[in-house]
Structures are given as structure tokens and as C-alpha cells.
Short mmCIF file of C-alpha atoms in Angstrom, two decimals:
data_model
loop_
_atom_site.label_atom_id
_atom_site.label_comp_id
_atom_site.label_asym_id
_atom_site.label_seq_id
_atom_site.Cartn_x
_atom_site.Cartn_y
_atom_site.Cartn_z
CA MET H 16 -11.84 -4.96 -40.33
CA LEU H 17 -13.85 -8.14 -39.86
CA LYS H 18 -13.40 -9.04 -43.52
CA LEU H 19 -9.64 -8.53 -43.23
CA ILE H 20 -9.44 -10.76 -40.15
CA GLU H 21 -11.59 -13.41 -41.86
CA TRP H 22 -9.27 -13.32 -44.89
CA LEU H 23 -6.17 -13.68 -42.68
CA ASN H 24 -7.72 -16.61 -40.81
CA SER H 25 -8.93 -18.36 -43.96
CA ASN H 26 -5.82 -17.92 -46.10
CA ILE H 27 -2.86 -17.60 -43.76
CA ILE H 28 -3.36 -18.14 -40.02
CA TRP H 29 -5.70 -21.13 -40.47
CA GLY H 30 -5.07 -21.75 -44.15
CA LEU H 31 -2.75 -24.29 -45.76
CA PRO H 32 0.41 -22.86 -44.10
CA MET H 33 -0.98 -23.44 -40.60
CA LEU H 34 -2.31 -26.87 -41.51
CA VAL H 35 1.18 -27.85 -42.64
CA LEU H 36 2.87 -26.31 -39.58
CA MET H 37 0.43 -27.72 -37.01
CA LEU H 38 0.07 -31.22 -38.41
CA GLY H 39 3.67 -31.29 -39.63
CA THR H 40 5.03 -30.47 -36.17
CA GLY H 41 2.87 -33.16 -34.59
CA LEU H 42 4.02 -35.70 -37.18
CA PHE H 43 7.68 -34.67 -36.74
CA LEU H 44 7.46 -35.07 -32.96
CA LEU H 45 5.61 -38.37 -33.39
CA ILE H 46 8.52 -39.70 -35.43
CA ARG H 47 11.19 -38.20 -33.13
CA THR H 48 9.61 -39.78 -30.04
CA LYS H 49 8.96 -43.04 -31.95
CA GLY H 50 5.25 -42.79 -31.25
CA VAL H 51 5.82 -43.68 -27.62
CA ILE H 52 2.56 -42.01 -26.55
CA PHE H 53 0.69 -44.72 -28.48
CA THR H 54 3.09 -47.68 -28.23
CA ARG H 55 3.22 -47.16 -24.44
CA PHE H 56 -0.36 -45.94 -24.06
CA GLY H 57 -0.79 -48.21 -21.04
CA THR H 58 2.05 -46.40 -19.28
CA VAL H 59 0.45 -43.05 -20.12
CA MET H 60 -2.87 -44.15 -18.63
CA GLY H 61 -1.08 -45.75 -15.68
CA ASN H 62 0.50 -42.40 -14.83
CA THR H 63 -2.69 -40.38 -15.34
CA LEU H 64 -6.15 -41.91 -15.11
CA LYS H 65 -5.11 -44.69 -12.72
CA THR H 66 -3.45 -42.27 -10.29
CA ILE H 67 -6.37 -39.89 -9.76
CA PHE H 68 -7.47 -41.52 -6.50
CA LYS H 69 -4.01 -42.47 -5.27
CA LYS H 70 -2.23 -40.60 -2.49
CA GLN H 71 0.06 -37.97 -3.96
CA ASN H 72 3.83 -38.14 -3.48
CA ASN H 73 4.75 -35.17 -1.30
CA ASP H 74 8.51 -35.54 -1.83
CA VAL H 75 8.40 -33.64 -5.12
CA GLU H 76 8.42 -29.95 -5.98
CA GLY H 77 5.45 -27.94 -7.17
CA MET H 78 2.48 -25.92 -5.95
CA ILE H 79 -0.49 -28.07 -7.03
CA THR H 80 -1.09 -31.77 -7.67
CA PRO H 81 -0.73 -33.22 -11.19
CA PHE H 82 -4.50 -33.82 -11.24
CA GLN H 83 -5.20 -30.22 -10.24
CA ALA H 84 -2.86 -29.09 -13.01
CA VAL H 85 -4.64 -31.14 -15.66
CA CYS H 86 -8.05 -30.03 -14.33
CA THR H 87 -6.92 -26.41 -14.65
CA ALA H 88 -5.75 -27.09 -18.20
CA LEU H 89 -8.96 -29.00 -18.97
CA ALA H 90 -10.94 -26.11 -17.50
CA ALA H 91 -9.53 -24.02 -20.34
CA THR H 92 -9.97 -26.64 -23.05
CA VAL H 93 -13.28 -28.26 -22.07
CA GLY H 94 -15.26 -25.13 -22.83
CA THR H 95 -17.85 -23.85 -25.24
CA GLY H 96 -15.73 -25.21 -28.08
CA ASN H 97 -16.83 -28.71 -27.05
CA ILE H 98 -20.50 -27.79 -27.48
CA VAL H 99 -20.90 -24.65 -29.57
CA GLY H 100 -17.62 -24.93 -31.48
CA ILE H 101 -18.25 -28.50 -32.65
CA ALA H 102 -21.77 -27.62 -33.76
CA ILE H 103 -20.36 -24.67 -35.73
CA ALA H 104 -17.68 -26.88 -37.31
CA ILE H 105 -20.29 -29.34 -38.57
CA SER H 106 -22.71 -26.66 -39.74
CA VAL H 107 -20.08 -24.84 -41.84
CA GLY H 108 -17.55 -27.56 -42.69
CA GLY H 109 -19.79 -30.62 -42.76
CA PRO H 110 -19.46 -33.92 -40.85
CA GLY H 111 -16.08 -34.57 -42.47
CA SER H 112 -14.56 -31.82 -40.33
CA ILE H 113 -14.81 -34.17 -37.34
CA PHE H 114 -12.46 -36.68 -39.00
CA TRP H 115 -9.79 -34.00 -39.40
CA MET H 116 -10.43 -32.95 -35.82
CA TRP H 117 -9.59 -36.54 -34.79
CA ILE H 118 -6.35 -36.50 -36.79
CA CYS H 119 -5.48 -33.16 -35.24
CA ALA H 120 -6.20 -34.60 -31.78
CA LEU H 121 -4.03 -37.72 -32.24
CA LEU H 122 -1.08 -35.61 -33.34
CA GLY H 123 -2.08 -33.07 -30.69
CA MET H 124 -1.62 -35.71 -27.98
CA VAL H 125 2.03 -35.95 -29.02
CA THR H 126 2.42 -32.18 -29.29
CA LYS H 127 0.92 -31.49 -25.87
CA PHE H 128 2.98 -34.26 -24.28
CA CYS H 129 6.09 -32.54 -25.64
CA GLU H 130 5.18 -28.97 -24.69
CA THR H 131 4.09 -30.01 -21.20
CA THR H 132 7.34 -31.92 -20.69
CA LEU H 133 9.38 -28.89 -21.72
CA ALA H 134 7.30 -26.58 -19.50
CA VAL H 135 8.25 -28.57 -16.40
CA ALA H 136 11.87 -29.06 -17.48
CA TYR H 137 12.49 -25.32 -17.95
CA ARG H 138 10.27 -23.90 -15.22
CA GLU H 139 11.65 -21.60 -12.55
CA LYS H 140 10.54 -19.86 -9.37
CA ASN H 141 9.31 -16.27 -9.40
CA GLU H 142 9.91 -13.65 -6.72
CA ASN H 143 7.09 -15.10 -4.62
CA GLY H 144 8.66 -18.56 -4.67
CA ASP H 145 5.96 -19.95 -7.00
CA TYR H 146 6.80 -22.21 -9.93
CA VAL H 147 6.19 -20.57 -13.30
CA GLY H 148 6.76 -22.04 -16.73
CA GLY H 149 5.44 -22.42 -20.24
CA PRO H 150 6.61 -21.65 -23.78
CA MET H 151 8.09 -18.27 -22.81
CA TYR H 152 10.49 -20.05 -20.45
CA TYR H 153 11.56 -22.90 -22.68
CA ILE H 154 11.88 -20.50 -25.62
CA SER H 155 14.09 -18.10 -23.62
CA ARG H 156 15.99 -20.58 -21.41
CA GLY H 157 16.19 -23.45 -23.85
CA LEU H 158 16.87 -21.51 -27.03
CA GLY H 159 17.93 -18.06 -25.84
CA TRP H 160 15.22 -16.39 -27.95
CA LYS H 161 14.05 -13.80 -25.42
CA LYS H 162 12.30 -11.54 -27.96
CA THR H 163 10.40 -14.51 -29.40
CA ALA H 164 9.35 -15.49 -25.87
CA ALA H 165 8.03 -11.96 -25.29
CA ILE H 166 6.12 -12.05 -28.58
CA PHE H 167 4.45 -15.29 -27.51
CA CYS H 168 3.39 -13.63 -24.25
CA VAL H 169 1.86 -10.66 -26.07
CA PHE H 170 -0.22 -13.00 -28.24
CA ALA H 171 -1.25 -14.99 -25.15
CA VAL H 172 -2.51 -11.89 -23.35
CA LEU H 173 -4.44 -10.75 -26.43
CA ALA H 174 -5.89 -14.25 -26.90
CA SER H 175 -7.09 -14.24 -23.28
CA PHE H 176 -9.43 -11.36 -24.08
CA GLY H 177 -11.09 -13.37 -26.87
CA VAL H 178 -10.96 -17.15 -26.59
CA GLY H 179 -10.45 -17.02 -22.83
CA ASN H 180 -12.93 -14.32 -21.92
CA MET H 181 -15.45 -12.55 -24.16
CA VAL H 182 -16.26 -15.57 -26.37
CA GLN H 183 -16.93 -17.70 -23.29
CA ALA H 184 -18.91 -14.98 -21.50
CA ASN H 185 -21.07 -14.41 -24.59
CA ALA H 186 -21.83 -18.14 -24.79
CA VAL H 187 -22.94 -18.11 -21.15
CA SER H 188 -25.25 -15.12 -21.51
CA GLY H 189 -26.64 -16.39 -24.81
CA GLY H 190 -27.37 -19.84 -23.42
CA LEU H 191 -29.05 -18.52 -20.28
CA GLU H 192 -31.11 -16.01 -22.23
CA ALA H 193 -32.29 -18.67 -24.70
CA SER H 194 -33.17 -21.30 -22.09
CA PHE H 195 -34.12 -19.34 -18.97
CA HIS H 196 -34.82 -15.84 -20.39
CA ILE H 197 -32.26 -14.27 -18.05
CA SER H 198 -31.13 -10.80 -19.06
CA THR H 199 -27.61 -10.68 -20.47
CA TYR H 200 -26.89 -7.74 -18.15
CA VAL H 201 -27.83 -9.78 -15.08
CA THR H 202 -25.66 -12.65 -16.30
CA GLY H 203 -22.80 -10.24 -16.96
CA ILE H 204 -22.86 -8.81 -13.44
CA ILE H 205 -23.05 -12.21 -11.72
CA LEU H 206 -20.47 -13.89 -13.94
CA ALA H 207 -18.00 -11.01 -13.57
CA ALA H 208 -18.38 -11.14 -9.78
CA LEU H 209 -17.81 -14.91 -9.64
CA VAL H 210 -14.74 -14.67 -11.86
CA CYS H 211 -13.35 -11.90 -9.65
CA LEU H 212 -13.82 -14.00 -6.49
CA VAL H 213 -11.90 -16.93 -7.96
CA ILE H 214 -8.99 -15.20 -9.71
CA ILE H 215 -7.99 -13.12 -6.68
CA GLY H 216 -6.92 -16.39 -5.04
CA GLY H 217 -4.28 -17.20 -7.66
CA ILE H 218 -3.36 -20.62 -9.04
CA LYS H 219 -4.15 -22.52 -5.83
CA ARG H 220 -7.75 -21.28 -5.72
CA ILE H 221 -8.16 -21.60 -9.50
CA SER H 222 -6.88 -25.20 -9.43
CA ALA H 223 -9.01 -26.06 -6.39
CA VAL H 224 -12.15 -24.83 -8.16
CA ALA H 225 -11.17 -26.58 -11.39
CA GLU H 226 -10.49 -29.87 -9.56
CA LYS H 227 -14.11 -29.96 -8.40
CA LEU H 228 -15.82 -28.29 -11.34
CA VAL H 229 -14.25 -30.15 -14.28
CA PRO H 230 -15.13 -33.74 -13.23
CA PHE H 231 -18.67 -32.71 -12.27
CA MET H 232 -19.48 -30.83 -15.46
CA ALA H 233 -17.86 -33.48 -17.66
CA LEU H 234 -19.83 -36.30 -16.02
CA LEU H 235 -23.10 -34.34 -16.28
CA TYR H 236 -22.59 -33.66 -19.98
CA ILE H 237 -21.40 -37.19 -20.84
CA VAL H 238 -24.38 -38.83 -19.13
CA ALA H 239 -26.86 -36.55 -20.92
CA SER H 240 -25.12 -37.14 -24.26
CA VAL H 241 -25.12 -40.92 -23.83
CA VAL H 242 -28.87 -40.83 -23.18
CA VAL H 243 -29.38 -38.89 -26.44
CA LEU H 244 -27.15 -41.31 -28.37
CA VAL H 245 -29.03 -44.34 -27.01
CA ILE H 246 -32.26 -42.78 -28.29
CA ASN H 247 -30.64 -42.04 -31.67
CA ALA H 248 -28.63 -45.29 -31.74
CA GLN H 249 -29.87 -46.37 -35.18
CA GLU H 250 -28.46 -43.17 -36.72
CA ILE H 251 -24.93 -43.61 -35.33
CA PRO H 252 -23.57 -45.89 -38.14
CA ALA H 253 -24.74 -43.41 -40.80
CA ALA H 254 -23.21 -40.54 -38.82
CA LEU H 255 -19.83 -42.28 -38.64
CA LYS H 256 -20.01 -43.02 -42.37
CA LEU H 257 -20.64 -39.33 -43.08
CA ILE H 258 -17.71 -38.28 -40.88
CA VAL H 259 -15.22 -40.56 -42.63
CA GLY H 260 -16.63 -40.30 -46.16
CA ASP H 261 -17.01 -36.53 -46.28
CA ALA H 262 -13.49 -35.99 -44.90
CA PHE H 263 -11.96 -36.84 -48.30
CA THR H 264 -14.65 -35.58 -50.65
CA GLY H 265 -16.11 -32.55 -48.91
CA THR H 266 -19.83 -32.38 -48.21
CA ALA H 267 -22.39 -31.84 -50.95
CA ALA H 268 -25.09 -29.21 -50.52
CA VAL H 269 -28.05 -30.71 -48.66
CA GLY H 270 -30.99 -29.03 -46.95
CA GLY H 271 -29.83 -25.60 -45.85
CA PHE H 272 -26.17 -26.68 -45.87
CA ALA H 273 -24.30 -24.91 -48.67
CA GLY H 274 -21.67 -27.62 -49.17
CA SER H 275 -17.91 -27.62 -48.56
CA THR H 276 -14.68 -28.68 -50.26
CA MET H 277 -12.21 -31.14 -48.77
CA LEU H 278 -9.64 -28.41 -48.01
CA TYR H 279 -12.24 -26.20 -46.34
CA THR H 280 -13.52 -29.17 -44.33
CA ALA H 281 -9.97 -29.99 -43.19
CA ARG H 282 -9.28 -26.36 -42.25
CA ILE H 283 -12.44 -26.13 -40.16
CA GLY H 284 -11.72 -29.46 -38.46
CA VAL H 285 -8.16 -28.53 -37.54
CA ALA H 286 -9.11 -25.01 -36.39
CA ARG H 287 -11.95 -26.29 -34.18
CA GLY H 288 -9.75 -29.13 -32.89
CA VAL H 289 -7.05 -26.71 -31.81
CA PHE H 290 -9.67 -24.35 -30.38
CA THR H 291 -10.98 -27.14 -28.14
CA ASN H 292 -7.81 -28.96 -27.04
CA GLU H 293 -5.29 -26.10 -27.52
CA ALA H 294 -2.51 -28.55 -28.46
CA GLY H 295 0.37 -26.59 -29.94
CA LEU H 296 -0.82 -23.22 -28.66
CA GLY H 297 1.39 -23.36 -25.58
CA SER H 298 -1.34 -22.25 -23.18
CA ALA H 299 -1.96 -25.43 -21.14
CA PRO H 300 1.76 -25.99 -20.32
CA ILE H 301 1.61 -22.79 -18.25
CA ALA H 302 -0.72 -24.61 -15.82
CA HIS H 303 1.15 -27.92 -15.99
CA ALA H 304 4.39 -26.15 -15.04
CA SER H 305 3.00 -25.62 -11.51
CA ALA H 306 2.45 -29.33 -10.84
CA ASN H 307 4.36 -31.19 -8.14
CA THR H 308 5.94 -33.95 -10.19
CA ASP H 309 9.18 -35.90 -10.07
CA HIS H 310 9.81 -36.00 -13.83
CA PRO H 311 8.87 -33.59 -16.65
CA ALA H 312 7.64 -36.38 -18.92
CA ARG H 313 5.40 -37.80 -16.19
CA GLN H 314 3.47 -34.54 -16.27
CA GLY H 315 3.73 -34.70 -20.06
CA CYS H 316 1.55 -37.81 -19.89
CA TRP H 317 -1.16 -35.68 -18.31
CA GLY H 318 -0.88 -33.34 -21.30
CA ALA H 319 -1.52 -36.23 -23.69
CA PHE H 320 -4.42 -37.46 -21.55
CA GLU H 321 -5.90 -33.96 -21.60
CA VAL H 322 -6.18 -33.93 -25.40
CA PHE H 323 -7.51 -37.49 -25.48
CA PHE H 324 -10.31 -36.69 -23.04
CA ASP H 325 -11.16 -33.28 -24.46
CA THR H 326 -11.33 -34.13 -28.16
CA ILE H 327 -11.48 -37.88 -28.69
CA VAL H 328 -14.09 -38.29 -25.93
CA MET H 329 -15.97 -35.02 -25.31
CA CYS H 330 -15.97 -33.52 -28.81
CA THR H 331 -16.84 -36.84 -30.47
CA ILE H 332 -19.86 -37.21 -28.20
CA THR H 333 -21.10 -33.74 -29.16
CA ALA H 334 -20.49 -34.40 -32.86
CA LEU H 335 -22.51 -37.63 -32.82
CA VAL H 336 -25.37 -35.94 -30.95
CA VAL H 337 -25.50 -33.13 -33.54
CA ILE H 338 -25.18 -35.34 -36.63
CA THR H 339 -27.62 -38.04 -35.49
CA SER H 340 -30.20 -35.33 -34.80
CA GLY H 341 -30.25 -34.46 -38.52
CA LEU H 342 -30.36 -30.74 -37.65
CA TRP H 343 -26.87 -29.88 -38.92
CA THR H 344 -28.30 -29.10 -42.39
CA ASP H 345 -30.63 -26.41 -40.96
CA SER H 346 -28.89 -23.11 -41.78
CA SER H 347 -31.32 -21.16 -39.58
CA LEU H 348 -29.70 -22.54 -36.41
CA ASP H 349 -26.46 -21.09 -35.04
CA GLY H 350 -24.00 -23.16 -33.00
CA THR H 351 -25.70 -22.71 -29.63
CA GLU H 352 -29.22 -23.23 -31.00
CA LEU H 353 -28.11 -26.33 -32.91
CA SER H 354 -26.78 -28.00 -29.76
CA LEU H 355 -29.78 -26.93 -27.66
CA THR H 356 -32.29 -28.20 -30.22
CA ALA H 357 -30.48 -31.51 -30.72
CA PHE H 358 -30.73 -32.28 -27.01
CA ARG H 359 -34.27 -30.91 -26.64
CA ASN H 360 -35.62 -33.05 -29.49
CA ALA H 361 -34.18 -36.20 -27.92
CA ILE H 362 -35.00 -35.72 -24.23
CA PRO H 363 -37.50 -33.34 -22.59
CA GLY H 364 -35.62 -30.51 -20.94
CA GLY H 365 -32.40 -31.49 -22.69
CA GLU H 366 -31.71 -27.89 -23.64
CA TYR H 367 -31.39 -27.02 -19.96
CA ILE H 368 -28.60 -29.54 -19.52
CA VAL H 369 -26.76 -28.00 -22.46
CA SER H 370 -27.26 -24.50 -21.07
CA ILE H 371 -25.92 -25.54 -17.67
CA GLY H 372 -23.02 -27.29 -19.38
CA ILE H 373 -22.19 -24.18 -21.40
CA VAL H 374 -22.26 -22.03 -18.25
CA LEU H 375 -19.98 -24.36 -16.28
CA PHE H 376 -17.62 -25.03 -19.18
CA ALA H 377 -17.30 -21.36 -20.05
CA PHE H 378 -16.78 -20.27 -16.46
CA ALA H 379 -14.01 -22.83 -16.03
CA THR H 380 -12.38 -21.68 -19.27
CA ILE H 381 -12.43 -18.03 -18.19
CA ILE H 382 -10.67 -18.61 -14.87
CA ALA H 383 -8.04 -20.89 -16.40
CA TRP H 384 -7.25 -18.49 -19.22
CA TYR H 385 -6.91 -15.66 -16.74
CA TYR H 386 -4.05 -17.58 -15.12
CA TYR H 387 -2.36 -18.17 -18.48
CA ALA H 388 -2.48 -14.48 -19.33
CA GLU H 389 -1.37 -13.45 -15.84
CA LYS H 390 1.80 -15.55 -16.13
CA ALA H 391 2.45 -14.26 -19.65
CA LEU H 392 1.97 -10.67 -18.52
CA GLU H 393 4.17 -11.26 -15.48
CA TYR H 394 6.95 -12.48 -17.78
CA ILE H 395 6.98 -9.38 -19.98
CA ALA H 396 5.92 -6.63 -17.55
CA GLY H 397 6.43 -7.89 -14.00
CA ALA H 398 3.95 -8.52 -11.21
CA ALA H 399 3.09 -4.83 -10.65
CA ILE H 400 0.70 -4.67 -13.62
CA ILE H 401 -1.29 -7.75 -12.62
CA LYS H 402 -3.78 -5.82 -10.46
CA LEU H 403 -4.69 -3.58 -13.38
CA TYR H 404 -5.04 -6.59 -15.67
CA LYS H 405 -7.46 -8.24 -13.21
CA VAL H 406 -9.74 -5.21 -13.38
CA VAL H 407 -9.65 -5.12 -17.20
CA PHE H 408 -10.25 -8.86 -17.43
CA VAL H 409 -13.30 -8.76 -15.15
CA VAL H 410 -14.77 -5.76 -17.02
CA LEU H 411 -14.38 -7.62 -20.33
CA VAL H 412 -16.32 -10.56 -18.89
CA PHE H 413 -19.30 -8.23 -18.47
CA ILE H 414 -18.84 -6.68 -21.92
CA GLY H 415 -18.64 -10.15 -23.48
CA CYS H 416 -22.00 -11.02 -21.95
CA VAL H 417 -23.87 -8.01 -23.34
CA ALA H 418 -22.13 -7.25 -26.65
CA GLU H 419 -22.13 -8.80 -30.13
CA VAL H 420 -18.89 -10.75 -30.45
CA ASP H 421 -18.76 -11.89 -34.09
CA VAL H 422 -15.46 -10.10 -34.56
CA VAL H 423 -14.19 -11.55 -31.27
CA TRP H 424 -14.69 -15.10 -32.57
CA GLU H 425 -12.50 -14.26 -35.55
CA LEU H 426 -9.94 -12.53 -33.33
CA ALA H 427 -9.89 -15.61 -31.11
CA ASP H 428 -8.89 -17.76 -34.08
CA LEU H 429 -6.34 -15.14 -35.17
CA PHE H 430 -4.49 -14.88 -31.85
CA ASN H 431 -4.71 -18.64 -31.26
CA GLY H 432 -2.86 -19.12 -34.51
CA LEU H 433 -0.31 -16.40 -33.74
CA MET H 434 0.40 -18.01 -30.34
CA ALA H 435 0.98 -21.36 -31.97
CA ILE H 436 3.64 -20.23 -34.46
CA PRO H 437 6.54 -19.43 -32.05
CA ASN H 438 5.57 -22.35 -29.82
CA LEU H 439 5.58 -24.93 -32.62
CA ILE H 440 8.92 -23.66 -33.94
CA ALA H 441 10.38 -23.98 -30.43
CA LEU H 442 9.09 -27.55 -30.08
CA VAL H 443 10.90 -28.55 -33.26
CA ALA H 444 14.08 -26.73 -32.20
CA LEU H 445 14.04 -28.41 -28.76
CA SER H 446 13.10 -31.86 -30.04
CA ALA H 447 16.48 -33.31 -28.98
CA THR H 448 15.73 -32.31 -25.38
CA ILE H 449 12.26 -33.85 -25.64
CA VAL H 450 13.72 -37.12 -26.93
CA LYS H 451 16.21 -37.35 -24.03
CA LEU H 452 13.55 -36.69 -21.37
CA THR H 453 11.03 -39.01 -23.05
CA LYS H 454 13.47 -41.92 -23.32
CA ASP H 455 14.60 -41.50 -19.73
CA PHE H 456 11.05 -41.50 -18.43
CA PHE H 457 9.64 -44.43 -20.39
CA ASP H 458 12.76 -46.51 -19.69
CA ASN H 459 12.39 -45.78 -15.96
CA SER H 460 8.72 -44.81 -15.56
CA LYS H 461 8.42 -46.41 -12.11
CA THR H 462 11.54 -44.74 -10.74
CA ILE H 463 11.17 -41.69 -8.53
CA ARG H 464 13.53 -38.98 -9.67
CA PRO H 465 15.29 -36.18 -7.72
CA ARG H 466 13.22 -33.31 -6.33
CA ASP H 467 14.65 -30.85 -8.90
CA THR H 468 12.92 -31.62 -12.21
CA SER H 469 14.80 -29.09 -14.35
CA PHE H 470 16.52 -30.24 -17.53
CA ALA H 471 19.88 -29.00 -16.25
CA SER H 472 19.50 -31.14 -13.13
CA PHE H 473 18.41 -34.05 -15.29
CA LEU H 474 21.66 -33.85 -17.26
CA GLU H 475 23.70 -33.58 -14.05
CA PHE H 476 21.89 -36.57 -12.58
CA LYS H 477 22.59 -38.65 -15.71
CA LYS H 478 26.32 -37.84 -15.38
#
């Protein structure tokens, strides 16, 4: 079964077809929106980073602040993929994989801007009066493809068991066992209990935890990484040369590294890039749809910022730490050990910082992905089944801590790819709507819009 899944991931789901679909959609949307995310990058930053400490506008609809929404989305994206995933990408695809990860991220900024914008434009209120949205809503309401929307939800729920649960839990237990010799069973019990305490509070508690946890863990990891890079400063130019040079030639066999072709390097880079920033998957827009914002594209800017911070900043830092350490050619080290050793060799006790980072990142990812799956399950089965899903989800956290999850890693890639397919097709089909909302926002970015942010109300307002 594992070999079959690996073949599907290598040749179809994350093979050339997915590379064309993922990058092609990003390029198509880049052209359709006239690259406004980059030509008006100052406006994007002005509506995101510069507003973090400003008083929020209360005369808009939503359940959580835009910053809480992006922190919830970042909680899902800034996870073990930023530490373990990047180390794995380099160890199997070579340094050149990072270049293709950058390309994926730049186009991913456009893609996530678009999917976040649509999520807010087509959101609606559920029976509890809470805003819900995401690909299932803009696929069904915007295109009328209700069966396709349901298929997306099924893939999202299945993906939550892998990428959003067991993979993260296993990284936590593995890191704590390696650094602090804590039993995986003890970690499993404690982690499952903490997850349970948070998810029973719904999106408001999840976003409140994420709002505090994400900035703290990101700052801790960035500071530690910068210290390592200062120590290894003389190796940085050579590392950057490897990243760019190997992207177009593949990486020759060196040390314990078996070598890689250009196509394989590109596939690994794109797959890891999507795994970390989730652009195109349609998961993050589910959180963004709950934000109190006055215009869909204003929240879309937060989507673009999310990818920029997650991949261009966080993943690049990890990549430089790993490559400058020279350990990426050691085939005896797995992803977690490679990151731990790179930090430990540079600064005494550095492995503890990585372990703490993995724990915090993974915990944040688990609680965010629970929310994504809950909303997907609510769409296809109603709210009655949510209580049962909570129990299953918490149990799988424990199992992920104590079990071997090699097959789960492959399943995570599989369901990530399957989620992306209907979402990317919908983004292309709804590109005209995206263009209208994007133009309206960037032409009037300082104008406060009506309380109702739906696309239908937008059209009525324009009349």
C-alpha cells in the first residue's frame, strides 16, 4: 500500500501534472490580477503588518479580528514543515529544491490572496449565527458545483488526520524523546489533553490561543536561527549559490547524498512549499472567512502576507541553517535529527530550542487543522457529528505520538494534493469575480465598505 501511495504521489498527485496545475494556476491568477500583489506590495503590507497594533474597526462583520484569522491560518502553516519538512526537502531533493519552493511561494502569495478573497466574498452564517466559508462555499455558491464542494470537504477531513494531526503529533513526541528522553506515551497523553481543552472552545478559543502562540514561537525560532547564521555567516554565499545553481541542474551525489535530477528537485521543492504554506489547498481560507473585515480583498492581503512570512521568511531561515551546517549530505540523519544537529553544532543547547519550536509549531498546527476539518465536516454532514469527530481527532493525536507514521507522511501529501485539485479549478473558474473584487479594493483601499462583505452585496453596492 505504501508503495502504491508513493507511486501516486511521485507520478500523479505531486508529479508533472500537479506541478503544471499548481504553478500554472498561480501564474494565470498573477496575469489576471496584473501582479497587483507585487506592484502594490506597499498597500498589502499597509493593510497587514502595519495594522497589527492598530485599534480594530468594530463596524464590520465577523467573529475574530483579521490578525487572529491570519494567526489561526499561520498556526496551521507554520508547523513542522518549516523545520522538519525543509530539512527533508534538502536531504532528498538537494539545495535546489529551496529555489523551487521560493517560486512556489511567490505564485502562492497570489493564489492565497485569491482564495482568501473568495472565502470572505461567499461566506455565510450557519445555524449558530457564526460566519463559515472556504472553498466548499465558493465552489457551491459561486459555481453551483455542490458535489465538487462535498468532495473537497471529504479530502479536507481525511487530510486533517494526516498533515493536521498524526504527522504533527509524531514530530512532537519524536523531538521530545530525542532531546529530553520523554516517553512518547507520556507526550501522547499530555498533548491529546491540551488539544482537547482548546478545540472544545471553537474558533474563538482557537484563534485566541493562536494569536498569542504564533508570534511567540516565530520570534523564538527566528532569533535562534539568526544566531546560528551569524556563526555560519561565511558559508551563506556558498549556500545561496547551491540553492540557485542546483535548481536547474539537479544535485550531484556528494557525501551520503545520492543525487537528484532537476525535475525531482522541482517536485520536492513544490511539494514541501505547498506543505508549509498550503497555498492552493483551500484550507487557510476557512479560517480567514471568520474575520471581521470590510472588504474581501482586504482579508486577501492577509492571505498573501501569510505565505510571505511562512515560506519566504521562516522556511528560508531553516534552509540556510541546514545548508550552512554542511550536514545535509549525511544520509544517516532524518529530518528531525538534521535540524537538531545543525542547531546543536552551532550553539550549545540549540537542539532544545528546535525541540521546543517543533512542539509549539506542531501543537498550533493541530488545533488549526481541527477547525478546518470541523467546518468541512459540518458542511457535508451537519453539526450533529462534530462531537464524535472531536473524540476521534483527539484519539488520533495520541496514536500519532506513539506509532510509526511513514505511511501517514505519504498520505498527507496524497490528500493535500487531492484537496488542491477542486480548489485550483474553482479559482480559475471564478477568476472574473476575483478581478472585480481586486480592482475595487486596490482602487479604493482606504475606503471603508458596507458591513455586508458578500460578493452579491458588492455588486449591488456598485450599482
